[in-house]
């Protein structure tokens, strides 16, 4: 079988790129090992697909080269994708922090992308394993479970290792290594933390409780919800900080992100001085959580009036500087993104082409560009796919 352009990976970046190229008149075939197109799109955002964000900056991305993503993000912005969504009359809504979700279902986004592919007569070969790839300098030969495929141009859009249950594999990195393209070491990002057993035994009793916090390390902080689980800590704040966390490092949790000592916390204590600390704090934090803090000996089970001014300040400091050292993360099984990937040093930021193989391209999550939680990874998929498609005149 021969094809002008072969795309490996029928995820967000691969499908979008295929539609753009097909509509330019190119013969495009997309290969994927799964049964279903856009599997990660379909399950994202609780099935509603957080397809982009109203505010997209290069600072929302993690990469060994923080400037690499700027070109693609500038050439195809969130507004460009929103315009496409509007053309298909897909209803959507904004959540906190500029996140955009489908009103109905993530299937709306997949259907839109497939219709764009149909306009360009794109062919899909699903349940096809790519086993090896060779190059003769002019084109590529793909050894697949369906036989040999010859193509002039090859686009790798295989995603990362996150969510292996969806069929994600390391094939993209193996292809890069086959052509001596450096790969930045990969690890799970946007992933819940696990905890050491003594602390987990106590905190797991809070499973299901969420509280607004500001969580930080020495490099960055995020102000969002924290969710206690039976395995450890999750929620948006934890997922965000996990991408910046190094093994063995502690994180600091501010349990009172919107309360200052002088204007808020001190008056609260004054108004409830005859109550126990537990009952007083129950006005601003879940009572079950306060009981856990008492069990952990972080706060005392005494009345407010027993605290002098220094002890009041100490209590506030305890609640705003709770230090925890995670045991680790839940890994790729629940991670929403893979950090690291194909080195941007090897790629053109304008076309996503490999500098040493101008007809070989890498787009989407397989590249060493990872976004924050909130639609940023999908926007990178759209933007990098567009940049690649524009390389074909």
Tab-separated table of C-alpha atoms in Angstrom:
chain	number	residue	atom	x	y	z
A	1	UNK	CA	0.000	0.000	0.000
A	2	UNK	CA	1.244	3.501	-0.843
A	3	UNK	CA	0.135	6.830	0.571
A	4	UNK	CA	1.418	10.385	0.273
A	5	UNK	CA	1.118	11.190	4.001
A	6	UNK	CA	0.861	8.673	6.826
A	7	UNK	CA	-0.165	9.755	10.326
A	8	UNK	CA	0.423	7.348	13.197
A	9	UNK	CA	-2.063	8.039	16.000
A	10	UNK	CA	-5.780	8.839	15.797
A	11	UNK	CA	-5.914	11.151	18.798
A	12	UNK	CA	-6.581	14.874	18.958
A	13	UNK	CA	-3.440	16.004	17.121
A	14	UNK	CA	-3.498	13.216	14.544
A	15	UNK	CA	-7.152	13.555	13.544
A	16	UNK	CA	-7.028	17.349	13.394
A	17	UNK	CA	-3.864	17.326	11.283
A	18	UNK	CA	-5.351	14.704	8.957
A	19	UNK	CA	-8.430	16.850	8.308
A	20	UNK	CA	-6.343	19.921	7.526
A	21	UNK	CA	-4.088	18.022	5.121
A	22	UNK	CA	-6.926	16.124	3.488
A	23	UNK	CA	-8.737	19.360	2.719
A	24	UNK	CA	-5.559	20.614	1.037
A	25	UNK	CA	-5.925	17.731	-1.402
A	26	UNK	CA	-3.325	15.355	0.034
A	27	UNK	CA	-3.743	11.591	0.162
A	28	UNK	CA	-3.760	10.974	3.945
A	29	UNK	CA	-4.017	7.703	5.855
A	30	UNK	CA	-4.206	7.526	9.650
A	31	UNK	CA	-3.137	4.383	11.517
A	32	UNK	CA	-4.038	3.569	15.110
A	33	UNK	CA	-3.823	0.482	17.310
A	34	UNK	CA	-7.252	1.042	18.896
A	35	UNK	CA	-10.820	0.327	17.853
A	36	UNK	CA	-12.093	3.864	18.391
A	37	UNK	CA	-10.957	7.266	17.175
A	38	UNK	CA	-10.216	10.002	19.699
A	39	UNK	CA	-10.381	7.780	22.771
A	40	UNK	CA	-8.701	10.332	25.044
A	41	UNK	CA	-10.973	13.100	23.753
A	42	UNK	CA	-14.055	11.047	24.577
A	43	UNK	CA	-13.145	10.467	28.210
A	44	UNK	CA	-11.598	13.866	28.911
A	45	UNK	CA	-13.266	16.402	31.163
A	46	UNK	CA	-15.606	13.805	32.611
A	47	UNK	CA	-16.884	13.086	29.102
A	48	UNK	CA	-17.435	16.786	28.347
A	49	UNK	CA	-13.980	17.499	26.816
A	50	UNK	CA	-12.174	20.588	28.099
A	51	UNK	CA	-11.160	21.417	24.519
A	52	UNK	CA	-9.259	24.676	25.135
A	53	UNK	CA	-8.873	27.650	27.459
A	54	UNK	CA	-9.715	31.321	27.032
A	55	UNK	CA	-6.218	32.291	28.184
A	56	UNK	CA	-3.331	30.433	26.587
A	57	UNK	CA	0.270	31.503	27.190
A	58	UNK	CA	3.606	29.729	26.794
A	59	UNK	CA	3.902	29.938	30.605
A	60	UNK	CA	1.081	27.373	30.795
A	61	UNK	CA	3.427	24.747	29.355
A	62	UNK	CA	6.353	22.682	30.651
A	63	UNK	CA	9.241	21.933	28.296
A	64	UNK	CA	13.024	21.751	28.321
A	65	UNK	CA	12.747	24.671	25.883
A	66	UNK	CA	9.960	26.934	27.206
A	67	UNK	CA	10.059	29.049	24.035
A	68	UNK	CA	9.456	26.202	21.577
A	69	UNK	CA	5.650	26.180	21.840
A	70	UNK	CA	5.272	29.922	21.188
A	71	UNK	CA	5.326	29.744	17.392
A	72	UNK	CA	2.610	27.091	17.056
A	73	UNK	CA	0.391	28.622	19.756
A	74	UNK	CA	0.593	32.000	18.036
A	75	UNK	CA	-0.211	30.671	14.567
A	76	UNK	CA	-3.262	28.677	15.660
A	77	UNK	CA	-4.801	30.146	18.790
A	78	UNK	CA	-7.615	29.116	21.099
A	79	UNK	CA	-9.815	31.592	19.213
A	80	UNK	CA	-9.173	29.746	15.948
A	81	UNK	CA	-10.334	26.475	17.457
A	82	UNK	CA	-13.320	28.149	19.124
A	83	UNK	CA	-14.282	29.522	15.710
A	84	UNK	CA	-14.289	25.980	14.304
A	85	UNK	CA	-16.403	24.768	17.233
A	86	UNK	CA	-18.854	27.616	16.578
A	87	UNK	CA	-19.067	26.692	12.887
A	88	UNK	CA	-20.387	23.290	13.949
A	89	UNK	CA	-22.830	24.871	16.421
A	90	UNK	CA	-21.376	22.897	19.300
A	91	UNK	CA	-22.748	24.258	22.572
A	92	UNK	CA	-20.126	24.860	25.250
A	93	UNK	CA	-19.668	26.657	28.547
A	94	UNK	CA	-16.897	28.248	30.552
A	95	UNK	CA	-15.855	26.904	33.926
A	96	UNK	CA	-13.369	28.423	36.357
A	97	UNK	CA	-10.000	29.643	35.060
A	98	UNK	CA	-11.255	30.050	31.483
A	99	UNK	CA	-11.776	26.335	30.845
A	100	UNK	CA	-14.185	25.545	27.983
A	101	UNK	CA	-16.274	22.350	28.059
A	102	UNK	CA	-18.916	20.902	25.736
A	103	UNK	CA	-22.469	21.272	27.046
A	104	UNK	CA	-23.476	17.930	25.606
A	105	UNK	CA	-20.633	15.457	25.137
A	106	UNK	CA	-17.021	15.089	24.059
A	107	UNK	CA	-18.451	13.106	21.148
A	108	UNK	CA	-19.364	16.483	19.607
A	109	UNK	CA	-15.657	17.329	19.247
A	110	UNK	CA	-14.797	13.902	17.803
A	111	UNK	CA	-17.698	14.153	15.332
A	112	UNK	CA	-16.515	17.617	14.270
A	113	UNK	CA	-12.970	16.385	13.661
A	114	UNK	CA	-14.232	13.377	11.702
A	115	UNK	CA	-16.415	15.592	9.498
A	116	UNK	CA	-13.353	17.710	8.787
A	117	UNK	CA	-11.537	14.508	7.791
A	118	UNK	CA	-14.435	13.387	5.606
A	119	UNK	CA	-14.214	16.654	3.693
A	120	UNK	CA	-10.635	15.729	2.857
A	121	UNK	CA	-11.334	12.033	2.131
A	122	UNK	CA	-8.968	10.911	4.899
A	123	UNK	CA	-8.615	7.147	5.292
A	124	UNK	CA	-8.405	5.458	8.695
A	125	UNK	CA	-6.896	2.071	9.426
A	126	UNK	CA	-7.794	1.168	12.993
A	127	UNK	CA	-6.601	-1.801	15.044
A	128	UNK	CA	-3.311	-1.648	13.161
A	129	UNK	CA	-0.038	-2.060	15.031
A	130	UNK	CA	3.016	-0.228	13.728
A	131	UNK	CA	5.865	-2.631	14.476
A	132	UNK	CA	8.838	-0.935	12.828
A	133	UNK	CA	9.739	1.913	10.456
A	134	UNK	CA	12.552	2.215	7.953
A	135	UNK	CA	13.650	5.115	5.760
A	136	UNK	CA	15.471	5.042	2.427
A	137	UNK	CA	16.149	8.776	2.592
A	138	UNK	CA	13.263	9.548	0.236
A	139	UNK	CA	10.321	8.129	2.152
A	140	UNK	CA	9.356	5.599	4.811
A	141	UNK	CA	8.389	1.946	5.011
A	142	UNK	CA	6.064	1.030	7.874
A	143	UNK	CA	5.996	-2.580	9.011
A	144	UNK	CA	2.463	-3.010	10.358
A	145	UNK	CA	0.189	-5.816	11.465
A	146	UNK	CA	-1.550	-5.318	8.105
A	147	UNK	CA	1.571	-5.492	6.008
A	148	UNK	CA	4.047	-3.021	4.531
A	149	UNK	CA	3.045	0.623	4.046
A	150	UNK	CA	5.075	3.042	1.903
A	151	UNK	CA	4.719	6.787	2.382
A	152	UNK	CA	6.523	9.961	1.392
A	153	UNK	CA	5.811	11.862	4.602
A	154	UNK	CA	5.338	10.504	8.115
A	155	UNK	CA	3.648	12.313	11.009
A	156	UNK	CA	3.916	10.788	14.486
A	157	UNK	CA	0.977	11.719	16.737
A	158	UNK	CA	1.031	8.762	19.111
A	159	UNK	CA	0.539	10.658	22.374
A	160	UNK	CA	2.297	9.742	25.611
A	161	UNK	CA	2.175	6.946	28.164
A	162	UNK	CA	-0.647	8.377	30.282
A	163	UNK	CA	-3.845	6.324	30.553
A	164	UNK	CA	-2.464	2.985	29.289
A	165	UNK	CA	-5.970	1.497	29.563
A	166	UNK	CA	-6.796	3.515	26.435
A	167	UNK	CA	-4.055	1.712	24.526
A	168	UNK	CA	-1.332	4.342	24.862
A	169	UNK	CA	2.142	2.931	24.145
A	170	UNK	CA	5.757	4.065	23.852
A	171	UNK	CA	5.848	3.560	20.072
A	172	UNK	CA	6.375	7.293	19.397
A	173	UNK	CA	9.511	7.383	21.524
A	174	UNK	CA	10.783	4.147	19.958
A	175	UNK	CA	10.356	5.654	16.492
A	176	UNK	CA	12.308	8.730	17.600
A	177	UNK	CA	15.121	6.591	18.985
A	178	UNK	CA	15.183	4.516	15.783
A	179	UNK	CA	16.099	7.709	13.896
A	180	UNK	CA	18.541	8.918	16.566
A	181	UNK	CA	16.210	11.692	17.693
A	182	UNK	CA	16.794	12.506	21.383
A	183	UNK	CA	13.964	11.893	23.847
A	184	UNK	CA	13.690	13.834	27.106
A	185	UNK	CA	13.047	11.285	29.930
A	186	UNK	CA	9.318	10.841	30.437
A	187	UNK	CA	7.235	10.711	33.619
A	188	UNK	CA	3.623	11.063	34.674
A	189	UNK	CA	2.177	14.572	34.963
A	190	UNK	CA	-1.166	15.981	36.162
A	191	UNK	CA	-1.381	12.981	38.464
A	192	UNK	CA	-2.602	12.337	42.042
A	193	UNK	CA	-0.115	11.885	44.891
A	194	UNK	CA	0.158	8.781	47.038
A	195	UNK	CA	1.113	9.117	50.715
A	196	UNK	CA	3.283	7.244	53.185
A	197	UNK	CA	1.245	4.760	55.212
A	198	UNK	CA	1.026	6.464	58.638
A	199	UNK	CA	-0.321	9.684	57.106
A	200	UNK	CA	-2.467	7.839	54.565
A	201	UNK	CA	-4.148	5.824	57.314
A	202	UNK	CA	-5.358	9.076	58.870
A	203	UNK	CA	-6.144	11.142	55.764
A	204	UNK	CA	-7.902	8.340	53.873
A	205	UNK	CA	-10.799	8.707	56.328
A	206	UNK	CA	-11.486	12.024	54.553
A	207	UNK	CA	-11.911	10.379	51.132
A	208	UNK	CA	-14.313	12.412	48.995
A	209	UNK	CA	-13.862	15.702	50.863
A	210	UNK	CA	-12.627	18.654	48.782
A	211	UNK	CA	-11.346	21.982	50.103
A	212	UNK	CA	-10.015	25.125	48.402
A	213	UNK	CA	-6.275	25.519	48.999
A	214	UNK	CA	-3.128	27.036	47.642
A	215	UNK	CA	-0.463	24.402	47.156
A	216	UNK	CA	3.145	25.281	46.423
A	217	UNK	CA	6.749	24.161	46.242
A	218	UNK	CA	9.888	26.253	45.808
A	219	UNK	CA	9.116	26.913	42.143
A	220	UNK	CA	5.396	27.487	41.692
A	221	UNK	CA	1.993	27.609	43.412
A	222	UNK	CA	-1.592	26.804	42.393
A	223	UNK	CA	-4.797	27.993	44.027
A	224	UNK	CA	-7.544	25.440	43.413
A	225	UNK	CA	-9.344	22.568	45.139
A	226	UNK	CA	-7.632	19.674	46.901
A	227	UNK	CA	-9.448	16.338	47.038
A	228	UNK	CA	-8.744	13.635	49.623
A	229	UNK	CA	-8.881	10.098	48.221
A	230	UNK	CA	-8.442	6.621	49.680
A	231	UNK	CA	-4.998	6.525	48.016
A	232	UNK	CA	-3.773	10.025	48.861
A	233	UNK	CA	-4.301	13.523	47.474
A	234	UNK	CA	-5.911	14.625	44.221
A	235	UNK	CA	-8.003	17.509	42.883
A	236	UNK	CA	-6.937	20.299	40.495
A	237	UNK	CA	-4.399	21.902	42.859
A	238	UNK	CA	-2.579	18.600	43.377
A	239	UNK	CA	-2.677	17.605	39.710
A	240	UNK	CA	-1.168	20.958	38.744
A	241	UNK	CA	1.664	20.887	41.288
A	242	UNK	CA	2.453	17.231	40.481
A	243	UNK	CA	3.919	18.268	37.126
A	244	UNK	CA	6.456	20.416	38.985
A	245	UNK	CA	7.149	17.939	41.788
A	246	UNK	CA	10.377	15.979	42.220
A	247	UNK	CA	10.575	12.706	44.153
A	248	UNK	CA	11.319	13.227	47.843
A	249	UNK	CA	10.266	16.868	47.762
A	250	UNK	CA	7.697	18.287	50.181
A	251	UNK	CA	4.773	20.487	49.189
A	252	UNK	CA	3.216	23.260	51.267
A	253	UNK	CA	-0.554	23.512	51.544
A	254	UNK	CA	-2.274	26.746	52.560
A	255	UNK	CA	-5.653	25.683	53.951
A	256	UNK	CA	-6.813	29.293	54.267
A	257	UNK	CA	-5.912	30.757	50.851
A	258	UNK	CA	-8.349	33.658	51.129
A	259	UNK	CA	-7.888	34.578	54.808
A	260	UNK	CA	-5.235	36.931	56.198
A	261	UNK	CA	-4.343	36.828	59.874
A	262	UNK	CA	-5.149	40.424	60.862
A	263	UNK	CA	-8.248	41.098	58.774
A	264	UNK	CA	-9.910	37.659	58.799
A	265	UNK	CA	-8.488	34.972	61.069
A	266	UNK	CA	-7.852	36.993	64.224
A	267	UNK	CA	-11.392	38.529	64.195
A	268	UNK	CA	-12.865	35.025	63.704
A	269	UNK	CA	-11.110	33.812	66.847
A	270	UNK	CA	-12.191	36.914	68.772
A	271	UNK	CA	-15.835	36.385	67.850
A	272	UNK	CA	-15.735	32.748	68.980
A	273	UNK	CA	-13.360	32.891	71.932
A	274	UNK	CA	-15.614	30.765	74.160
A	275	UNK	CA	-15.815	27.945	71.622
A	276	UNK	CA	-13.375	25.099	71.138
A	277	UNK	CA	-10.860	25.598	68.371
A	278	UNK	CA	-12.533	22.705	66.556
A	279	UNK	CA	-15.977	24.336	66.565
A	280	UNK	CA	-14.547	27.732	65.684
A	281	UNK	CA	-12.585	26.449	62.702
A	282	UNK	CA	-15.588	24.382	61.573
A	283	UNK	CA	-16.981	27.657	60.243
A	284	UNK	CA	-14.243	27.767	57.597
A	285	UNK	CA	-13.086	24.142	57.243
A	286	UNK	CA	-14.867	20.751	57.261
A	287	UNK	CA	-15.249	19.528	60.846
A	288	UNK	CA	-14.013	16.032	59.971
A	289	UNK	CA	-10.845	17.566	58.569
A	290	UNK	CA	-10.234	19.593	61.743
A	291	UNK	CA	-10.621	16.409	63.795
A	292	UNK	CA	-7.921	14.828	61.631
A	293	UNK	CA	-5.611	17.792	62.215
A	294	UNK	CA	-6.109	17.243	65.954
A	295	UNK	CA	-5.281	13.542	65.551
A	296	UNK	CA	-2.106	14.546	63.716
A	297	UNK	CA	-1.223	16.858	66.633
A	298	UNK	CA	-1.134	19.839	64.301
A	299	UNK	CA	-3.698	21.737	66.378
A	300	UNK	CA	-4.842	21.411	69.987
A	301	UNK	CA	-8.294	20.415	71.197
A	302	UNK	CA	-8.727	23.399	73.528
A	303	UNK	CA	-10.859	26.538	73.642
A	304	UNK	CA	-9.998	29.635	71.659
A	305	UNK	CA	-9.663	31.770	74.797
A	306	UNK	CA	-6.781	29.588	75.963
A	307	UNK	CA	-4.663	30.939	73.080
A	308	UNK	CA	-2.541	34.026	73.534
A	309	UNK	CA	-1.711	36.222	70.534
A	310	UNK	CA	1.453	34.285	69.634
A	311	UNK	CA	-0.423	30.983	69.794
A	312	UNK	CA	-3.137	32.442	67.559
A	313	UNK	CA	-0.467	33.388	65.049
A	314	UNK	CA	1.096	29.930	65.378
A	315	UNK	CA	-2.295	28.329	64.686
A	316	UNK	CA	-2.703	30.466	61.576
A	317	UNK	CA	0.800	29.573	60.415
A	318	UNK	CA	0.069	25.876	60.941
A	319	UNK	CA	-3.052	26.102	58.790
A	320	UNK	CA	-1.351	28.093	56.047
A	321	UNK	CA	1.934	26.144	55.942
A	322	UNK	CA	0.941	22.473	56.183
A	323	UNK	CA	3.942	20.552	54.834
A	324	UNK	CA	3.503	17.089	53.313
A	325	UNK	CA	6.053	14.877	51.590
A	326	UNK	CA	4.226	12.618	49.102
A	327	UNK	CA	5.277	8.995	48.829
A	328	UNK	CA	5.014	9.224	45.042
A	329	UNK	CA	2.364	9.530	42.353
A	330	UNK	CA	-0.259	7.148	41.017
A	331	UNK	CA	1.772	6.964	37.800
A	332	UNK	CA	0.623	6.713	34.212
A	333	UNK	CA	-2.522	4.782	35.150
A	334	UNK	CA	-4.320	7.956	36.224
A	335	UNK	CA	-2.010	10.653	34.813
A	336	UNK	CA	-3.613	13.073	32.397
A	337	UNK	CA	-0.408	13.873	30.524
A	338	UNK	CA	3.119	12.597	29.953
A	339	UNK	CA	5.941	14.982	30.788
A	340	UNK	CA	9.043	14.876	28.576
A	341	UNK	CA	9.090	13.293	25.142
A	342	UNK	CA	10.704	13.939	21.765
A	343	UNK	CA	13.268	16.695	22.273
A	344	UNK	CA	12.260	20.056	20.844
A	345	UNK	CA	15.942	20.620	19.992
A	346	UNK	CA	15.475	18.125	17.164
A	347	UNK	CA	12.342	19.787	15.751
A	348	UNK	CA	11.453	22.923	13.830
A	349	UNK	CA	9.132	25.053	15.968
A	350	UNK	CA	7.537	26.355	12.765
A	351	UNK	CA	6.723	23.040	11.071
A	352	UNK	CA	7.268	20.325	13.751
A	353	UNK	CA	9.561	18.588	11.249
A	354	UNK	CA	12.668	16.735	12.373
A	355	UNK	CA	15.685	18.819	11.375
A	356	UNK	CA	17.629	15.791	10.140
A	357	UNK	CA	14.586	14.162	8.438
A	358	UNK	CA	12.538	16.965	6.843
A	359	UNK	CA	9.669	14.639	5.863
A	360	UNK	CA	9.287	13.239	9.418
A	361	UNK	CA	7.144	15.149	11.927
A	362	UNK	CA	6.163	14.818	15.597
A	363	UNK	CA	3.066	16.566	16.971
A	364	UNK	CA	0.980	16.626	20.142
A	365	UNK	CA	1.770	14.957	23.442
A	366	UNK	CA	4.635	12.826	22.103
A	367	UNK	CA	6.700	16.040	21.967
A	368	UNK	CA	8.400	17.486	25.066
A	369	UNK	CA	5.642	20.063	25.578
A	370	UNK	CA	3.111	19.452	28.363
A	371	UNK	CA	0.313	21.780	29.386
A	372	UNK	CA	-1.368	22.642	32.647
A	373	UNK	CA	-4.746	21.227	33.573
A	374	UNK	CA	-7.514	23.228	31.908
A	375	UNK	CA	-7.582	22.574	28.147
A	376	UNK	CA	-3.959	23.484	27.483
A	377	UNK	CA	-2.900	20.048	26.264
A	378	UNK	CA	-5.707	19.926	23.732
A	379	UNK	CA	-4.746	23.402	22.535
A	380	UNK	CA	-1.177	22.185	22.036
A	381	UNK	CA	-2.562	19.268	20.009
A	382	UNK	CA	-4.550	21.638	17.760
A	383	UNK	CA	-1.731	24.183	17.435
A	384	UNK	CA	1.089	21.710	16.751
A	385	UNK	CA	-1.105	19.849	14.232
A	386	UNK	CA	-1.885	23.109	12.431
A	387	UNK	CA	1.807	24.080	12.334
A	388	UNK	CA	2.631	20.705	10.798
A	389	UNK	CA	-0.154	20.939	8.214
A	390	UNK	CA	1.023	24.393	7.129
A	391	UNK	CA	4.381	22.874	6.194
A	392	UNK	CA	2.614	21.229	3.233
A	393	UNK	CA	1.811	23.749	0.493
